[in-house]
């Protein structure tokens, strides 16, 4: 069963001047991000980590989200890339991608298995060779 609800991620605009600005935002506990794709220009934004991680855990990166910028502008986006700190595993940057509604897109979808294969019960071993697939649509 697939979930077709579109969750909203709240964001605020930021000025993308220098690398130091992004460090200051991270020090305040925010995640710097950028939204690009089906729009006139890319938009530098910030996202609350708790809200983002809660929604991300629920649906994954191949889900379509509403990105609400400054409580007025809403765009439909996919998560294109998430940068993480290798030591603390904290999210350091997010790329949101707005796809055009009239053009096909290619996205990577995670494969999640459910239940126990019959072969496991009779002594077999389950090996999942692919963790994700690319879909065009």
CSV table of N, CA and C in Angstrom, one decimal:
chain,number,residue,atom,x,y,z
A,1,UNK,N,0.8,-1.2,0.0
A,1,UNK,CA,0.0,0.0,0.0
A,1,UNK,C,0.9,1.2,0.0
A,2,UNK,N,0.7,2.2,-0.9
A,2,UNK,CA,1.5,3.4,-1.0
A,2,UNK,C,0.8,4.5,-0.3
A,3,UNK,N,1.6,5.4,0.2
A,3,UNK,CA,1.0,6.6,0.9
A,3,UNK,C,1.1,7.8,-0.1
A,4,UNK,N,0.0,8.3,-0.4
A,4,UNK,CA,-0.1,9.4,-1.4
A,4,UNK,C,-0.2,10.8,-0.8
A,5,UNK,N,-0.1,10.9,0.5
A,5,UNK,CA,-0.2,12.2,1.2
A,5,UNK,C,1.1,13.0,0.9
A,6,UNK,N,0.9,14.3,0.9
A,6,UNK,CA,2.1,15.1,0.6
A,6,UNK,C,2.3,15.9,1.9
A,7,UNK,N,3.5,15.6,2.6
A,7,UNK,CA,3.8,16.3,3.8
A,7,UNK,C,4.5,17.6,3.5
A,8,UNK,N,4.3,18.5,4.4
A,8,UNK,CA,4.9,19.9,4.3
A,8,UNK,C,6.1,20.1,5.1
A,9,UNK,N,7.2,20.6,4.5
A,9,UNK,CA,8.4,21.0,5.2
A,9,UNK,C,8.4,22.5,5.2
A,10,UNK,N,8.5,23.1,6.4
A,10,UNK,CA,8.6,24.5,6.5
A,10,UNK,C,10.0,25.0,6.4
A,11,UNK,N,10.2,26.1,5.7
A,11,UNK,CA,11.5,26.6,5.4
A,11,UNK,C,11.5,28.2,5.5
A,12,UNK,N,12.6,28.8,5.7
A,12,UNK,CA,12.7,30.2,5.7
A,12,UNK,C,13.8,30.6,4.7
A,13,UNK,N,13.7,31.7,4.0
A,13,UNK,CA,14.7,32.2,3.1
A,13,UNK,C,15.9,32.7,3.9
A,14,UNK,N,17.1,32.5,3.2
A,14,UNK,CA,18.3,33.0,3.8
A,14,UNK,C,19.1,33.7,2.7
A,15,UNK,N,20.1,34.4,3.1
A,15,UNK,CA,21.1,35.0,2.2
A,15,UNK,C,22.3,34.1,2.1
A,16,UNK,N,22.5,33.6,0.9
A,16,UNK,CA,23.6,32.7,0.6
A,16,UNK,C,24.8,33.4,0.1
A,17,UNK,N,25.5,34.0,1.1
A,17,UNK,CA,26.7,34.8,0.7
A,17,UNK,C,28.0,34.0,0.7
A,18,UNK,N,28.3,33.5,1.9
A,18,UNK,CA,29.6,32.8,2.1
A,18,UNK,C,29.4,31.5,2.8
A,19,UNK,N,30.5,30.7,2.9
A,19,UNK,CA,30.4,29.5,3.6
A,19,UNK,C,30.3,29.7,5.1
A,20,UNK,N,30.8,30.9,5.6
A,20,UNK,CA,30.7,31.2,7.0
A,20,UNK,C,29.2,31.3,7.5
A,21,UNK,N,28.4,31.8,6.6
A,21,UNK,CA,26.9,32.0,6.9
A,21,UNK,C,26.3,30.6,7.2
A,22,UNK,N,26.6,29.6,6.4
A,22,UNK,CA,26.1,28.3,6.6
A,22,UNK,C,26.6,27.7,7.9
A,23,UNK,N,27.8,28.0,8.3
A,23,UNK,CA,28.4,27.5,9.6
A,23,UNK,C,27.6,28.1,10.7
A,24,UNK,N,27.3,29.4,10.6
A,24,UNK,CA,26.6,30.1,11.7
A,24,UNK,C,25.2,29.5,11.8
A,25,UNK,N,24.6,29.2,10.7
A,25,UNK,CA,23.2,28.6,10.8
A,25,UNK,C,23.3,27.3,11.5
A,26,UNK,N,24.3,26.4,11.1
A,26,UNK,CA,24.4,25.1,11.8
A,26,UNK,C,24.7,25.3,13.3
A,27,UNK,N,25.4,26.3,13.6
A,27,UNK,CA,25.7,26.5,15.1
A,27,UNK,C,24.4,26.9,15.8
A,28,UNK,N,23.5,27.5,15.1
A,28,UNK,CA,22.2,27.9,15.7
A,28,UNK,C,21.2,26.7,15.7
A,29,UNK,N,21.6,25.6,15.1
A,29,UNK,CA,20.8,24.4,15.1
A,29,UNK,C,19.9,24.3,13.9
A,30,UNK,N,20.2,25.1,12.9
A,30,UNK,CA,19.4,25.0,11.6
A,30,UNK,C,20.1,24.3,10.5
A,31,UNK,N,19.4,23.8,9.5
A,31,UNK,CA,20.1,23.1,8.4
A,31,UNK,C,20.0,24.1,7.2
A,32,UNK,N,21.1,24.5,6.6
A,32,UNK,CA,21.1,25.3,5.4
A,32,UNK,C,20.7,24.3,4.2
A,33,UNK,N,19.9,24.9,3.3
A,33,UNK,CA,19.4,24.1,2.2
A,33,UNK,C,19.2,25.0,1.0
A,34,UNK,N,19.0,24.3,-0.2
A,34,UNK,CA,18.7,25.1,-1.4
A,34,UNK,C,17.6,24.4,-2.2
A,35,UNK,N,16.8,25.2,-2.8
A,35,UNK,CA,15.7,24.6,-3.6
A,35,UNK,C,15.9,25.1,-5.1
A,36,UNK,N,15.9,24.2,-6.0
A,36,UNK,CA,16.2,24.5,-7.4
A,36,UNK,C,15.3,23.6,-8.3
A,37,UNK,N,15.4,23.9,-9.6
A,37,UNK,CA,14.6,23.0,-10.5
A,37,UNK,C,13.6,23.9,-11.3
A,38,UNK,N,12.4,23.5,-11.2
A,38,UNK,CA,11.3,24.2,-11.9
A,38,UNK,C,10.9,25.5,-11.3
A,39,UNK,N,11.9,26.5,-11.3
A,39,UNK,CA,11.7,27.8,-10.8
A,39,UNK,C,12.6,28.7,-11.5
A,40,UNK,N,12.3,30.0,-11.4
A,40,UNK,CA,13.2,31.0,-12.1
A,40,UNK,C,14.6,31.0,-11.6
A,41,UNK,N,14.8,30.9,-10.3
A,41,UNK,CA,16.2,30.9,-9.8
A,41,UNK,C,16.2,30.0,-8.5
A,42,UNK,N,17.4,29.6,-8.2
A,42,UNK,CA,17.4,28.7,-6.9
A,42,UNK,C,17.2,29.6,-5.7
A,43,UNK,N,16.7,29.0,-4.7
A,43,UNK,CA,16.3,29.7,-3.4
A,43,UNK,C,17.1,29.1,-2.3
A,44,UNK,N,17.9,30.0,-1.6
A,44,UNK,CA,18.6,29.5,-0.4
A,44,UNK,C,17.7,29.6,0.8
A,45,UNK,N,17.6,28.5,1.5
A,45,UNK,CA,16.6,28.4,2.6
A,45,UNK,C,17.3,27.8,3.8
A,46,UNK,N,16.6,27.8,5.0
A,46,UNK,CA,17.0,27.0,6.1
A,46,UNK,C,15.8,26.2,6.6
A,47,UNK,N,16.1,25.0,7.2
A,47,UNK,CA,15.1,24.1,7.6
A,47,UNK,C,15.3,23.7,9.1
A,48,UNK,N,14.3,23.5,9.8
A,48,UNK,CA,14.4,23.0,11.2
A,48,UNK,C,14.8,21.5,11.2
A,49,UNK,N,15.8,21.1,11.9
A,49,UNK,CA,16.3,19.7,11.8
A,49,UNK,C,15.2,18.7,12.3
A,50,UNK,N,14.6,19.0,13.5
A,50,UNK,CA,13.7,18.0,14.1
A,50,UNK,C,12.5,17.7,13.2
A,51,UNK,N,11.9,18.8,12.6
A,51,UNK,CA,10.8,18.6,11.7
A,51,UNK,C,11.2,17.9,10.5
A,52,UNK,N,12.3,18.2,9.9
A,52,UNK,CA,12.8,17.6,8.7
A,52,UNK,C,13.1,16.1,8.9
A,53,UNK,N,13.8,15.8,9.9
A,53,UNK,CA,14.2,14.4,10.2
A,53,UNK,C,12.9,13.5,10.5
A,54,UNK,N,12.0,14.1,11.2
A,54,UNK,CA,10.7,13.3,11.5
A,54,UNK,C,10.0,13.0,10.2
A,55,UNK,N,9.8,13.9,9.3
A,55,UNK,CA,9.2,13.7,8.0
A,55,UNK,C,10.0,12.8,7.1
A,56,UNK,N,11.3,12.9,7.1
A,56,UNK,CA,12.2,12.1,6.3
A,56,UNK,C,12.2,10.7,6.7
A,57,UNK,N,12.2,10.4,8.0
A,57,UNK,CA,12.1,9.0,8.5
A,57,UNK,C,10.8,8.4,8.1
A,58,UNK,N,9.8,9.1,8.0
A,58,UNK,CA,8.4,8.6,7.7
A,58,UNK,C,8.3,8.2,6.3
A,59,UNK,N,8.9,9.0,5.4
A,59,UNK,CA,8.6,8.8,3.9
A,59,UNK,C,9.9,8.5,3.1
A,60,UNK,N,11.0,8.9,3.5
A,60,UNK,CA,12.2,8.6,2.7
A,60,UNK,C,12.5,9.8,1.7
A,61,UNK,N,13.5,9.6,0.9
A,61,UNK,CA,13.9,10.7,0.0
A,61,UNK,C,13.1,10.6,-1.4
A,62,UNK,N,12.5,9.5,-1.7
A,62,UNK,CA,11.8,9.5,-3.0
A,62,UNK,C,10.3,9.9,-2.9
A,63,UNK,N,10.0,10.5,-1.8
A,63,UNK,CA,8.6,11.0,-1.6
A,63,UNK,C,8.5,12.5,-2.1
A,64,UNK,N,7.3,12.8,-2.6
A,64,UNK,CA,7.0,14.2,-3.0
A,64,UNK,C,6.6,15.0,-1.8
A,65,UNK,N,7.3,16.1,-1.6
A,65,UNK,CA,7.0,17.0,-0.4
A,65,UNK,C,6.5,18.4,-0.9
A,66,UNK,N,5.7,19.0,0.0
A,66,UNK,CA,5.4,20.4,-0.2
A,66,UNK,C,6.5,21.2,0.6
A,67,UNK,N,7.2,22.1,-0.1
A,67,UNK,CA,8.1,22.9,0.6
A,67,UNK,C,7.5,24.3,0.8
A,68,UNK,N,7.2,24.7,2.0
A,68,UNK,CA,6.5,26.0,2.3
A,68,UNK,C,7.6,27.0,2.7
A,69,UNK,N,7.8,28.0,1.9
A,69,UNK,CA,8.9,28.9,2.2
A,69,UNK,C,8.3,30.2,2.7
A,70,UNK,N,8.7,30.6,3.9
A,70,UNK,CA,8.2,31.8,4.6
A,70,UNK,C,6.7,31.9,4.7
A,71,UNK,N,6.1,30.7,5.0
A,71,UNK,CA,4.7,30.6,5.2
A,71,UNK,C,3.8,31.1,4.1
A,72,UNK,N,4.3,31.3,2.9
A,72,UNK,CA,3.4,31.7,1.8
A,72,UNK,C,3.6,31.0,0.5
A,73,UNK,N,4.9,30.8,0.1
A,73,UNK,CA,5.2,30.2,-1.2
A,73,UNK,C,5.3,28.7,-1.0
A,74,UNK,N,4.5,27.9,-1.7
A,74,UNK,CA,4.6,26.4,-1.6
A,74,UNK,C,5.0,25.8,-3.0
A,75,UNK,N,6.0,24.9,-2.9
A,75,UNK,CA,6.5,24.2,-4.1
A,75,UNK,C,6.5,22.8,-3.8
A,76,UNK,N,6.2,22.0,-4.9
A,76,UNK,CA,6.3,20.5,-4.8
A,76,UNK,C,7.7,20.1,-5.1
A,77,UNK,N,8.4,19.4,-4.2
A,77,UNK,CA,9.8,19.1,-4.3
A,77,UNK,C,10.1,17.6,-3.9
A,78,UNK,N,11.2,17.1,-4.5
A,78,UNK,CA,11.8,15.9,-4.0
A,78,UNK,C,13.1,16.3,-3.3
A,79,UNK,N,13.6,15.4,-2.4
A,79,UNK,CA,14.9,15.6,-1.8
A,79,UNK,C,15.9,15.0,-2.8
A,80,UNK,N,16.8,15.8,-3.3
A,80,UNK,CA,17.8,15.4,-4.3
A,80,UNK,C,19.1,14.9,-3.6
A,81,UNK,N,19.5,15.6,-2.6
A,81,UNK,CA,20.8,15.2,-1.9
A,81,UNK,C,20.8,15.7,-0.5
A,82,UNK,N,21.3,14.8,0.4
A,82,UNK,CA,21.5,15.2,1.8
A,82,UNK,C,22.9,15.0,2.1
A,83,UNK,N,23.6,16.1,2.6
A,83,UNK,CA,25.0,16.0,3.1
A,83,UNK,C,24.9,15.8,4.6
A,84,UNK,N,25.8,14.9,5.0
A,84,UNK,CA,25.9,14.6,6.5
A,84,UNK,C,27.3,14.7,7.0
A,85,UNK,N,27.4,15.0,8.3
A,85,UNK,CA,28.7,15.0,8.9
A,85,UNK,C,29.1,13.5,9.1
A,86,UNK,N,30.3,13.1,8.7
A,86,UNK,CA,30.7,11.7,8.8
A,86,UNK,C,30.8,11.2,10.2
A,87,UNK,N,31.2,12.1,11.2
A,87,UNK,CA,31.4,11.7,12.5
A,87,UNK,C,30.1,11.7,13.3
A,88,UNK,N,29.4,12.8,13.3
A,88,UNK,CA,28.2,13.0,14.2
A,88,UNK,C,26.9,12.5,13.5
A,89,UNK,N,27.0,12.3,12.2
A,89,UNK,CA,25.8,11.9,11.3
A,89,UNK,C,24.7,13.0,11.3
A,90,UNK,N,25.1,14.2,11.6
A,90,UNK,CA,24.1,15.3,11.6
A,90,UNK,C,24.0,15.8,10.2
A,91,UNK,N,22.8,16.2,9.8
A,91,UNK,CA,22.5,16.7,8.4
A,91,UNK,C,23.2,18.1,8.3
A,92,UNK,N,24.0,18.3,7.3
A,92,UNK,CA,24.7,19.6,7.2
A,92,UNK,C,24.2,20.4,6.0
A,93,UNK,N,23.5,19.8,5.0
A,93,UNK,CA,22.9,20.5,3.9
A,93,UNK,C,21.9,19.7,3.2
A,94,UNK,N,20.9,20.3,2.6
A,94,UNK,CA,19.9,19.6,1.8
A,94,UNK,C,19.7,20.2,0.5
A,95,UNK,N,19.6,19.5,-0.6
A,95,UNK,CA,19.2,20.0,-1.9
A,95,UNK,C,17.8,19.5,-2.2
A,96,UNK,N,16.8,20.4,-2.4
A,96,UNK,CA,15.5,20.1,-2.8
A,96,UNK,C,15.4,20.4,-4.3
A,97,UNK,N,14.7,19.5,-5.0
A,97,UNK,CA,14.6,19.6,-6.4
A,97,UNK,C,13.1,19.7,-6.8
A,98,UNK,N,12.7,20.8,-7.4
A,98,UNK,CA,11.3,21.0,-7.9
A,98,UNK,C,11.2,20.5,-9.4
A,99,UNK,N,10.4,19.4,-9.6
A,99,UNK,CA,10.3,18.9,-10.9
A,99,UNK,C,9.2,19.5,-11.7
A,100,UNK,N,9.3,19.6,-13.0
A,100,UNK,CA,8.2,20.1,-13.8
A,100,UNK,C,7.1,19.1,-13.9
A,101,UNK,N,5.8,19.5,-13.7
A,101,UNK,CA,4.7,18.6,-13.7
A,101,UNK,C,4.4,18.0,-15.1
A,102,UNK,N,4.8,18.6,-16.1
A,102,UNK,CA,4.5,18.1,-17.5
A,102,UNK,C,5.7,17.3,-18.1
A,103,UNK,N,6.8,17.1,-17.4
A,103,UNK,CA,7.9,16.4,-18.0
A,103,UNK,C,8.2,15.2,-17.1
A,104,UNK,N,8.6,14.0,-17.7
A,104,UNK,CA,8.9,12.9,-16.9
A,104,UNK,C,10.2,13.1,-16.1
A,105,UNK,N,10.3,12.5,-14.9
A,105,UNK,CA,11.4,12.6,-14.0
A,105,UNK,C,12.0,11.2,-13.7
A,106,UNK,N,13.2,11.1,-13.4
A,106,UNK,CA,13.8,9.9,-13.0
A,106,UNK,C,14.2,10.0,-11.5
A,107,UNK,N,13.7,9.1,-10.7
A,107,UNK,CA,14.0,9.2,-9.3
A,107,UNK,C,14.4,7.8,-8.8
A,108,UNK,N,15.2,7.8,-7.7
A,108,UNK,CA,15.6,6.6,-7.1
A,108,UNK,C,14.7,6.3,-5.9
A,109,UNK,N,14.2,5.0,-5.9
A,109,UNK,CA,13.2,4.6,-4.9
A,109,UNK,C,13.8,3.4,-4.1
A,110,UNK,N,13.7,3.5,-2.8
A,110,UNK,CA,14.2,2.5,-1.9
A,110,UNK,C,13.3,1.3,-2.0
A,111,UNK,N,13.9,0.1,-2.0
A,111,UNK,CA,13.2,-1.2,-1.9
A,111,UNK,C,13.1,-1.6,-0.5
A,112,UNK,N,11.9,-1.7,0.0
A,112,UNK,CA,11.7,-2.2,1.4
A,112,UNK,C,11.0,-3.6,1.4
A,113,UNK,N,11.6,-4.5,2.0
A,113,UNK,CA,11.0,-5.9,2.0
A,113,UNK,C,10.1,-6.0,3.3
A,114,UNK,N,9.1,-6.8,3.1
A,114,UNK,CA,8.2,-7.1,4.2
A,114,UNK,C,8.0,-8.6,4.4
A,115,UNK,N,7.9,-9.0,5.6
A,115,UNK,CA,7.7,-10.4,5.9
A,115,UNK,C,8.9,-11.2,5.8
A,116,UNK,N,8.8,-12.5,5.9
A,116,UNK,CA,9.9,-13.5,5.9
A,116,UNK,C,9.7,-14.4,4.6
A,117,UNK,N,10.7,-14.4,3.8
A,117,UNK,CA,10.6,-15.3,2.6
A,117,UNK,C,10.5,-16.8,3.0
A,118,UNK,N,9.8,-17.6,2.2
A,118,UNK,CA,9.5,-19.0,2.6
A,118,UNK,C,10.8,-19.7,2.7
A,119,UNK,N,11.8,-19.4,1.8
A,119,UNK,CA,13.0,-20.1,1.8
A,119,UNK,C,13.8,-20.0,3.1
A,120,UNK,N,13.7,-18.9,3.8
A,120,UNK,CA,14.3,-18.7,5.1
A,120,UNK,C,13.9,-19.7,6.1
A,121,UNK,N,12.6,-20.0,6.1
A,121,UNK,CA,12.0,-21.0,7.1
A,121,UNK,C,12.5,-22.4,6.9
A,122,UNK,N,13.0,-22.7,5.7
A,122,UNK,CA,13.5,-24.1,5.4
A,122,UNK,C,15.1,-24.1,5.3
A,123,UNK,N,15.7,-23.0,5.9
A,123,UNK,CA,17.2,-23.0,6.0
A,123,UNK,C,17.9,-22.2,4.9
A,124,UNK,N,17.2,-21.5,4.1
A,124,UNK,CA,17.8,-20.7,3.1
A,124,UNK,C,18.3,-19.3,3.6
A,125,UNK,N,19.0,-18.6,2.8
A,125,UNK,CA,19.6,-17.3,3.1
A,125,UNK,C,19.0,-16.3,2.2
A,126,UNK,N,18.5,-15.2,2.7
A,126,UNK,CA,18.0,-14.1,1.9
A,126,UNK,C,19.1,-13.0,1.6
A,127,UNK,N,19.4,-12.8,0.4
A,127,UNK,CA,20.3,-11.7,0.0
A,127,UNK,C,19.6,-10.7,-0.8
A,128,UNK,N,19.5,-9.5,-0.4
A,128,UNK,CA,18.9,-8.4,-1.2
A,128,UNK,C,20.0,-7.8,-2.0
A,129,UNK,N,20.0,-8.0,-3.3
A,129,UNK,CA,21.0,-7.5,-4.2
A,129,UNK,C,20.9,-6.1,-4.5
A,130,UNK,N,19.7,-5.5,-4.5
A,130,UNK,CA,19.5,-4.1,-4.8
A,130,UNK,C,18.7,-3.5,-3.6
A,131,UNK,N,19.2,-2.4,-3.2
A,131,UNK,CA,18.6,-1.6,-2.1
A,131,UNK,C,17.6,-0.5,-2.7
A,132,UNK,N,17.8,-0.2,-4.0
A,132,UNK,CA,17.0,0.8,-4.6
A,132,UNK,C,16.9,0.6,-6.1
A,133,UNK,N,15.9,1.2,-6.8
A,133,UNK,CA,15.8,1.2,-8.2
A,133,UNK,C,15.5,2.6,-8.7
A,134,UNK,N,15.9,2.8,-10.0
A,134,UNK,CA,15.6,4.1,-10.6
A,134,UNK,C,14.3,3.9,-11.5
A,135,UNK,N,13.4,4.9,-11.3
A,135,UNK,CA,12.1,4.8,-12.0
A,135,UNK,C,12.0,6.1,-12.9
A,136,UNK,N,11.4,5.9,-14.1
A,136,UNK,CA,11.2,7.0,-15.0
A,136,UNK,C,9.7,7.1,-15.1
A,137,UNK,N,9.2,8.3,-14.9
A,137,UNK,CA,7.7,8.5,-15.0
A,137,UNK,C,7.3,9.9,-14.9
